[in-house]
Coordinates of C-alpha atoms in Angstrom, one line a residue:
X1463 CA -21.3 -13.6 -19.6
X1464 CA -23.9 -16.0 -18.1
X1465 CA -21.6 -16.4 -15.1
X1466 CA -21.5 -12.7 -14.3
X1467 CA -24.2 -12.3 -11.7
X1468 CA -25.1 -9.1 -9.8
X1469 CA -23.0 -10.3 -6.9
X1470 CA -20.0 -10.8 -9.1
X1471 CA -20.4 -7.3 -10.5
X1472 CA -20.7 -5.9 -6.9
X1473 CA -17.5 -7.8 -5.9
X1474 CA -15.6 -6.4 -8.9
X1475 CA -16.7 -2.9 -8.1
X1476 CA -15.7 -3.4 -4.5
X1477 CA -12.3 -4.7 -5.5
X1478 CA -11.7 -1.7 -7.6
X1479 CA -12.8 0.5 -4.7
X1480 CA -10.2 -1.3 -2.6
X1481 CA -7.6 -0.7 -5.3
X1482 CA -8.5 3.0 -5.3
X1483 CA -7.9 3.2 -1.5
X1484 CA -4.7 1.2 -2.0
X1485 CA -3.6 4.0 -4.4
X1486 CA -4.1 6.9 -2.1
X1487 CA -3.0 5.0 1.0
X1488 CA 0.3 4.1 -0.6
X1489 CA 1.1 7.3 -2.5
X1490 CA 3.5 8.0 0.3
X1491 CA 5.6 4.9 -0.5
X1492 CA 6.9 6.5 -3.7
X1493 CA 6.7 10.2 -3.2
X1494 CA 6.9 11.1 0.5
X1495 CA 10.6 11.6 0.5
X1496 CA 10.7 13.5 -2.8
X1497 CA 8.0 15.9 -1.5
X1498 CA 9.7 16.3 1.9
X1499 CA 13.1 17.2 0.3
X1500 CA 11.6 19.5 -2.3
X1501 CA 12.7 17.4 -5.3
X1502 CA 9.1 17.4 -6.6
X1503 CA 6.2 19.7 -6.0
X1504 CA 3.4 17.7 -4.3
X1505 CA 0.8 17.8 -7.1
X1506 CA 3.5 17.0 -9.7
X1507 CA 4.7 14.1 -7.6
X1508 CA 1.3 12.5 -7.3
X1509 CA 0.6 13.0 -11.1
X1510 CA 3.8 11.2 -12.0
X1511 CA 3.2 8.5 -9.5
X1512 CA -0.4 7.9 -10.6
X1513 CA 0.7 7.6 -14.3
X1514 CA 3.5 5.2 -13.5
X1515 CA 1.3 3.0 -11.3
X1516 CA -0.9 2.5 -14.3
X1517 CA 2.1 1.6 -16.5
X1518 CA 3.5 -0.7 -13.9
X1519 CA 0.2 -2.7 -13.7
X1520 CA 1.0 -4.2 -17.2
X1521 CA 4.6 -5.4 -16.4
X1522 CA 3.9 -8.6 -14.6
X1523 CA 1.1 -10.9 -13.3
X1524 CA 3.0 -13.2 -11.0
X1525 CA 1.7 -11.7 -7.8
X1526 CA -1.9 -11.8 -9.2
X1527 CA -1.5 -15.5 -9.7
X1528 CA -0.3 -16.0 -6.2
X1529 CA -3.5 -14.4 -4.9
X1530 CA -6.0 -16.0 -7.3
X1531 CA -4.6 -19.5 -6.9
X1532 CA -2.1 -19.4 -4.0
X1533 CA -3.2 -18.4 -0.6
X1534 CA -6.8 -19.7 -0.7
X1535 CA -8.4 -22.7 -2.4
X1536 CA -10.2 -21.2 -5.4
X1537 CA -12.5 -24.2 -5.7
X1538 CA -14.0 -23.4 -2.3
X1539 CA -14.2 -19.6 -2.6
X1540 CA -17.5 -17.8 -3.4
X1541 CA -18.0 -14.2 -4.6
X1542 CA -19.7 -13.5 -1.2
X1543 CA -16.6 -14.5 0.7
X1544 CA -14.4 -12.3 -1.5
X1545 CA -16.8 -9.4 -1.0
X1546 CA -16.6 -9.8 2.8
X1547 CA -12.8 -9.9 2.6
X1548 CA -12.6 -6.7 0.6
X1549 CA -14.9 -5.0 3.1
X1550 CA -12.4 -5.9 5.9
X1551 CA -9.5 -4.5 3.8
X1552 CA -11.2 -1.2 2.8
X1553 CA -12.4 -0.4 6.4
X1554 CA -8.9 -1.0 7.8
X1555 CA -7.3 1.1 5.0
X1556 CA -9.6 4.0 5.8
X1557 CA -9.1 3.8 9.5
X1558 CA -5.3 3.9 9.2
X1559 CA -5.4 6.7 6.6
X1560 CA -7.4 8.8 9.0
X1561 CA -4.7 8.7 11.6
X1562 CA -1.9 9.0 9.0
X1563 CA -0.5 5.5 9.8
X1564 CA 1.4 3.8 7.0
X1565 CA 0.0 0.3 7.5
X1566 CA 0.0 -2.3 4.8
X1567 CA -2.8 -2.3 2.3
X1568 CA -1.5 -5.6 1.1
X1569 CA -1.8 -7.3 4.5
X1570 CA -5.2 -5.7 4.9
X1571 CA -6.3 -7.4 1.7
X1572 CA -4.7 -10.8 2.6
X1573 CA -6.2 -10.6 6.2
X1574 CA -9.6 -9.8 4.9
X1575 CA -9.6 -12.7 2.5
X1576 CA -8.1 -15.2 4.9
X1577 CA -10.7 -14.3 7.6
X1578 CA -13.6 -14.4 5.1
X1579 CA -12.6 -17.7 3.5
X1580 CA -11.9 -19.3 6.9
X1581 CA -15.4 -18.6 8.1
X1582 CA -17.1 -19.3 4.8
X1583 CA -15.2 -22.4 3.7
X1584 CA -13.5 -23.7 6.8
X1585 CA -9.8 -23.8 7.8
X1586 CA -8.9 -26.1 4.8
X1587 CA -10.0 -23.2 2.5
X1588 CA -6.8 -21.3 3.4
X1589 CA -3.3 -22.5 2.2
X1590 CA -1.4 -21.6 5.3
X1591 CA 1.9 -22.9 3.9
X1592 CA 1.6 -20.4 1.1
X1593 CA 0.6 -17.7 3.5
X1594 CA 3.8 -18.3 5.4
X1595 CA 6.0 -18.6 2.3
X1596 CA 4.6 -15.9 0.2
X1597 CA 3.4 -13.3 2.8
X1598 CA 4.7 -13.7 6.3
X1599 CA 8.4 -14.5 5.6
X1600 CA 8.7 -11.7 3.0
X1601 CA 7.0 -9.3 5.5
X1602 CA 9.8 -10.0 8.0
X1603 CA 12.6 -10.0 5.6
X1604 CA 11.8 -7.2 3.1
X1605 CA 11.9 -4.1 5.4
X1606 CA 15.1 -5.3 6.9
X1607 CA 16.7 -5.9 3.5
X1608 CA 15.6 -2.5 2.2
X1609 CA 16.7 -0.8 5.5
X1610 CA 20.2 -2.3 5.4
X1611 CA 20.6 -1.4 1.7
X1612 CA 19.4 2.2 2.2
X1613 CA 21.7 2.5 5.3
X1614 CA 24.7 1.4 3.3
X1615 CA 23.8 3.5 0.3
X1616 CA 23.2 6.6 2.5
X1617 CA 26.6 6.2 4.2
X1618 CA 28.4 5.8 0.9
X1619 CA 26.6 8.8 -0.6
X1620 CA 27.7 11.1 2.2
X1621 CA 31.2 9.7 2.2
X1622 CA 31.6 10.1 -1.6
X1623 CA 30.3 13.7 -1.6
X1624 CA 31.9 14.8 1.6
X1625 CA 34.2 17.3 -0.1
X1626 CA 31.7 18.6 -2.7
X1627 CA 29.7 21.7 -2.3
X1628 CA 26.5 21.1 -0.4
X1629 CA 24.3 23.0 -2.9
X1630 CA 25.6 21.0 -5.8
X1631 CA 25.1 17.7 -3.9
X1632 CA 21.6 18.6 -3.0
X1633 CA 20.7 19.6 -6.5
X1634 CA 22.2 16.5 -8.0
X1635 CA 20.5 14.1 -5.6
X1636 CA 17.2 15.9 -6.1
X1637 CA 17.4 15.1 -9.8
X1638 CA 18.2 11.6 -8.9
X1639 CA 15.2 11.4 -6.6
X1640 CA 12.9 12.2 -9.5
X1641 CA 14.1 9.1 -11.3
X1642 CA 14.2 6.9 -8.1
X1643 CA 10.7 8.0 -7.0
X1644 CA 9.4 7.3 -10.5
X1645 CA 10.8 3.8 -10.3
X1646 CA 9.2 3.2 -6.9
X1647 CA 5.9 4.2 -8.5
X1648 CA 6.4 1.8 -11.4
X1649 CA 7.3 -1.0 -9.0
X1650 CA 4.3 -0.2 -6.8
X1651 CA 2.0 -0.5 -9.8
X1652 CA 3.7 -3.8 -10.7
X1653 CA 3.2 -5.2 -7.2
X1654 CA 0.1 -3.7 -5.7
X1655 CA -2.2 -3.4 -8.7
X1656 CA -1.7 -7.1 -9.2
X1657 CA -3.3 -7.8 -5.9
X1658 CA -6.6 -6.4 -7.1
X1659 CA -6.1 -8.3 -10.4
X1660 CA -5.7 -11.5 -8.4
X1661 CA -8.9 -10.8 -6.4
X1662 CA -11.0 -10.1 -9.5
X1663 CA -9.6 -13.1 -11.2
X1664 CA -10.4 -15.3 -8.2
X1665 CA -13.9 -13.9 -8.3
X1666 CA -14.3 -14.8 -11.9
X1667 CA -12.9 -18.3 -11.3
X1668 CA -15.2 -18.9 -8.4
X1669 CA -18.2 -17.8 -10.5
X1670 CA -17.1 -20.2 -13.3
X1671 CA -16.3 -17.4 -15.8
X1672 CA -12.6 -18.4 -15.9
X1673 CA -10.8 -21.7 -15.7
X1674 CA -8.9 -22.7 -12.6
X1675 CA -5.3 -21.4 -12.6
X1676 CA -6.2 -18.8 -15.2
X1677 CA -4.4 -15.5 -15.3
X1678 CA -6.0 -12.1 -15.2
X1679 CA -7.7 -11.0 -18.5
X1680 CA -6.5 -7.7 -20.2
X1681 CA -9.6 -5.8 -19.1
X1682 CA -8.9 -6.8 -15.5
X1683 CA -5.3 -5.6 -15.7
X1684 CA -6.3 -2.3 -17.3
X1685 CA -9.1 -1.5 -14.8
X1686 CA -6.9 -2.4 -11.8
X1687 CA -4.1 -0.2 -13.1
X1688 CA -6.5 2.7 -13.7
X1689 CA -8.1 2.4 -10.2
X1690 CA -4.8 2.4 -8.4
X1691 CA -3.5 5.2 -10.6
X1692 CA -6.5 7.4 -9.9
X1693 CA -6.2 6.7 -6.2
X1694 CA -2.5 7.6 -6.2
X1695 CA -3.2 10.9 -8.0
X1696 CA -5.8 11.8 -5.3
X1697 CA -2.8 11.7 -2.9
X1698 CA -2.9 10.2 0.6
X1699 CA -1.5 13.4 2.1
X1700 CA -2.0 12.3 5.7
X1701 CA 0.3 9.3 5.3
X1702 CA 2.7 11.3 3.1
X1703 CA 3.3 13.7 6.0
X1704 CA 4.0 10.8 8.4
X1705 CA 6.5 9.1 6.0
X1706 CA 8.1 12.2 4.7
X1707 CA 8.5 14.1 8.0
X1708 CA 7.4 11.8 10.8
X1709 CA 10.1 9.2 10.8
X1710 CA 13.2 11.3 10.3
X1711 CA 14.4 14.6 8.7
X1712 CA 15.1 13.4 5.2
X1713 CA 17.7 15.1 3.0
X1714 CA 18.0 14.4 -0.8
X1715 CA 20.9 11.9 -0.6
X1716 CA 18.8 9.9 1.9
X1717 CA 15.7 10.1 -0.1
X1718 CA 17.5 8.8 -3.2
X1719 CA 19.1 5.9 -1.3
X1720 CA 15.7 4.9 0.4
X1721 CA 13.8 5.0 -2.9
X1722 CA 16.5 3.1 -4.8
X1723 CA 16.7 0.4 -2.2
X1724 CA 12.9 0.0 -2.1
X1725 CA 12.6 -0.2 -5.9
X1726 CA 15.1 -3.0 -6.0
X1727 CA 13.4 -5.1 -3.3
X1728 CA 9.9 -4.5 -4.7
X1729 CA 10.7 -5.4 -8.4
X1730 CA 12.7 -8.5 -7.3
X1731 CA 9.8 -9.7 -5.2
X1732 CA 7.2 -9.0 -7.9
X1733 CA 9.3 -11.1 -10.4
X1734 CA 9.4 -14.0 -7.9
X1735 CA 5.6 -13.8 -7.1
X1736 CA 6.1 -12.6 -3.5
X1737 CA 3.1 -10.4 -2.5
X1738 CA 5.0 -8.2 -0.1
X1739 CA 4.0 -4.9 1.5
X1740 CA 5.4 -1.9 -0.4
X1741 CA 4.6 0.2 2.7
X1742 CA 6.9 -1.9 4.9
X1743 CA 9.6 -2.0 2.3
X1744 CA 9.6 1.8 1.8
X1745 CA 9.3 2.5 5.5
X1746 CA 12.3 0.2 6.1
X1747 CA 14.2 2.1 3.5
X1748 CA 13.4 5.5 5.1
X1749 CA 14.5 4.3 8.5
X1750 CA 17.7 2.8 7.1
X1751 CA 18.5 6.1 5.3
X1752 CA 17.9 7.9 8.6
X1753 CA 20.3 5.7 10.4
X1754 CA 22.9 6.1 7.6
X1755 CA 23.3 9.8 8.1
X1756 CA 25.4 10.9 11.1
X1757 CA 23.5 12.8 13.7
X1758 CA 20.1 12.2 12.0
X1759 CA 17.1 12.1 14.3
X1760 CA 15.0 9.0 14.2
X1761 CA 11.5 9.4 15.7
X1762 CA 11.3 6.0 17.3
X1763 CA 7.8 6.6 18.7
X1764 CA 6.4 7.0 15.3
X1765 CA 8.4 4.0 14.0
X1766 CA 7.1 1.9 17.0
X1767 CA 3.4 2.8 16.2
X1768 CA 4.0 1.8 12.6
X1769 CA 5.5 -1.6 13.6
X1770 CA 2.5 -2.2 15.9
X1771 CA 0.2 -1.4 13.0
X1772 CA 2.1 -3.9 10.8
X1773 CA 1.6 -6.6 13.3
X1774 CA -2.1 -5.8 13.9
X1775 CA -3.2 -5.2 10.3
X1776 CA -3.5 -8.8 9.0
X1777 CA -5.4 -10.2 12.1
X1778 CA -7.6 -7.0 12.4
X1779 CA -8.6 -7.1 8.7
X1780 CA -9.2 -10.9 9.1
X1781 CA -11.5 -10.3 12.0
X1782 CA -13.6 -7.8 10.1
X1783 CA -13.6 -10.0 7.0
X1784 CA -14.7 -13.0 9.2
X1785 CA -17.6 -11.1 10.7
X1786 CA -18.7 -9.8 7.3
X1787 CA -18.4 -13.3 5.8
X1788 CA -20.6 -14.7 8.6
X1789 CA -23.3 -12.1 7.8
X1790 CA -23.0 -12.6 4.0
X1791 CA -22.9 -16.4 4.1
X1792 CA -25.9 -16.8 6.5
X1793 CA -27.8 -13.7 5.4
X1794 CA -27.7 -14.2 1.7
X1795 CA -28.6 -11.1 -0.4
X1796 CA -30.0 -9.2 2.6
X1797 CA -26.8 -9.9 4.5
X1798 CA -24.6 -8.7 1.6
X1799 CA -26.6 -5.5 1.4
X1800 CA -26.4 -5.0 5.1
X1801 CA -22.6 -5.4 5.1
X1802 CA -22.3 -3.0 2.2
X1803 CA -24.4 -0.3 3.9
X1804 CA -22.5 -0.6 7.2
X1805 CA -19.2 -0.3 5.4
X1806 CA -20.3 2.7 3.4
X1807 CA -21.6 4.4 6.5
X1808 CA -18.3 3.7 8.3
X1809 CA -16.4 5.1 5.3
X1810 CA -18.5 8.3 5.3
X1811 CA -17.9 8.8 9.0
X1812 CA -14.1 8.5 8.6
X1813 CA -14.1 11.0 5.7
X1814 CA -16.1 13.5 7.8
X1815 CA -13.7 13.1 10.7
X1816 CA -10.7 13.7 8.4
X1817 CA -12.1 17.1 7.5
X1818 CA -11.8 18.3 11.0
X1819 CA -8.0 18.6 10.5
X1820 CA -7.3 18.3 6.8
X1821 CA -3.9 17.5 5.3
X1822 CA -3.5 18.5 1.7
X1823 CA -0.8 19.4 -0.9
X1824 CA -0.3 22.9 0.6
X1825 CA 0.3 21.9 4.2
X1826 CA 1.7 18.4 3.8
X1827 CA 5.2 19.5 4.9
X1828 CA 4.1 21.7 7.8
X1829 CA 4.2 19.1 10.5
X1830 CA 5.5 15.7 11.5
X1831 CA 2.3 14.1 12.8
X1832 CA -1.4 13.8 11.9
X1833 CA -4.2 14.6 14.3
X1834 CA -7.8 13.7 13.9
X1835 CA -9.1 16.6 16.0
X1836 CA -8.0 20.2 15.2
X1837 CA -5.4 21.7 17.4
X1838 CA -6.6 24.2 20.1
X1839 CA -6.2 27.8 19.1
X1840 CA -3.5 29.7 20.7
X1841 CA -4.6 32.2 23.4

């Protein structure tokens, strides 16, 4: 316990705060289509998802090891750098949540860490070969694989049920969606909760509390799973609206196909230690399911904005993390406090802005887009 300083405690709390934002930012990945098709009531959906995120956190630690000893040199990292990286990730998560944009919480975290370590320890502090292998290549491949799998599954689902009664088909696939959405939640906990586990483990290694190449302790696994589960239960309704209604008009066979394809990709990647973005995988699955149904409308404008956000997330979070790291490294304790105060103020402003046009469980299916400012009243 001698190694657990005030700064280390602050970093752990900040990491769990990021995990919480990751939970409500990514609730849509698992439950948007089930809520949109009526397979699950909104509040029931987020309760199931939150519980299974907690369970999923205990299934594997391969992704956590990729972060704690893969993308950065843990011998050069300090708790201050990790704190700065987390600030970059949290700020980006909240900004994209405000506008209902399903960007990648994972890439926000990676970007924040890369930018902070680059400034704090130099270019050699980042393992760019691992960044390409474990992050960038999976980011390109995973949504395409999930999309193609969902497209094929949707096509087959409609062909196989073409002569069945529509009411029976809808009811059957809605039951199937409960199972498939639950599996996505389990997979999300397995993949995303591990990222916070990896950050906390990296912090403990950098402080000398754990040996190099150590895996996450049980208390780290449990706290990360609980934080992401609570965040998931809170429900990121703004992003749920975008993914459930904004990309395409989802029917229950499409929702089942999209969720099943996403689960397969996420669980496979978690087993291999690839820290991919569950947001990109699930969005790819939804687009593929939309293309798989004849005459389905794809809202390519929304899809285009999402792709732009995917491309911008990592460098944007890296830039914020780099600036924060510069202040923390050169400003010491005062700099750390300053960064924390500025980040908390920005978070408060974003939350206040969201209340101008709130999206919640009662109105999540009422529209296809999210606006920050309230719509003008009809005359």
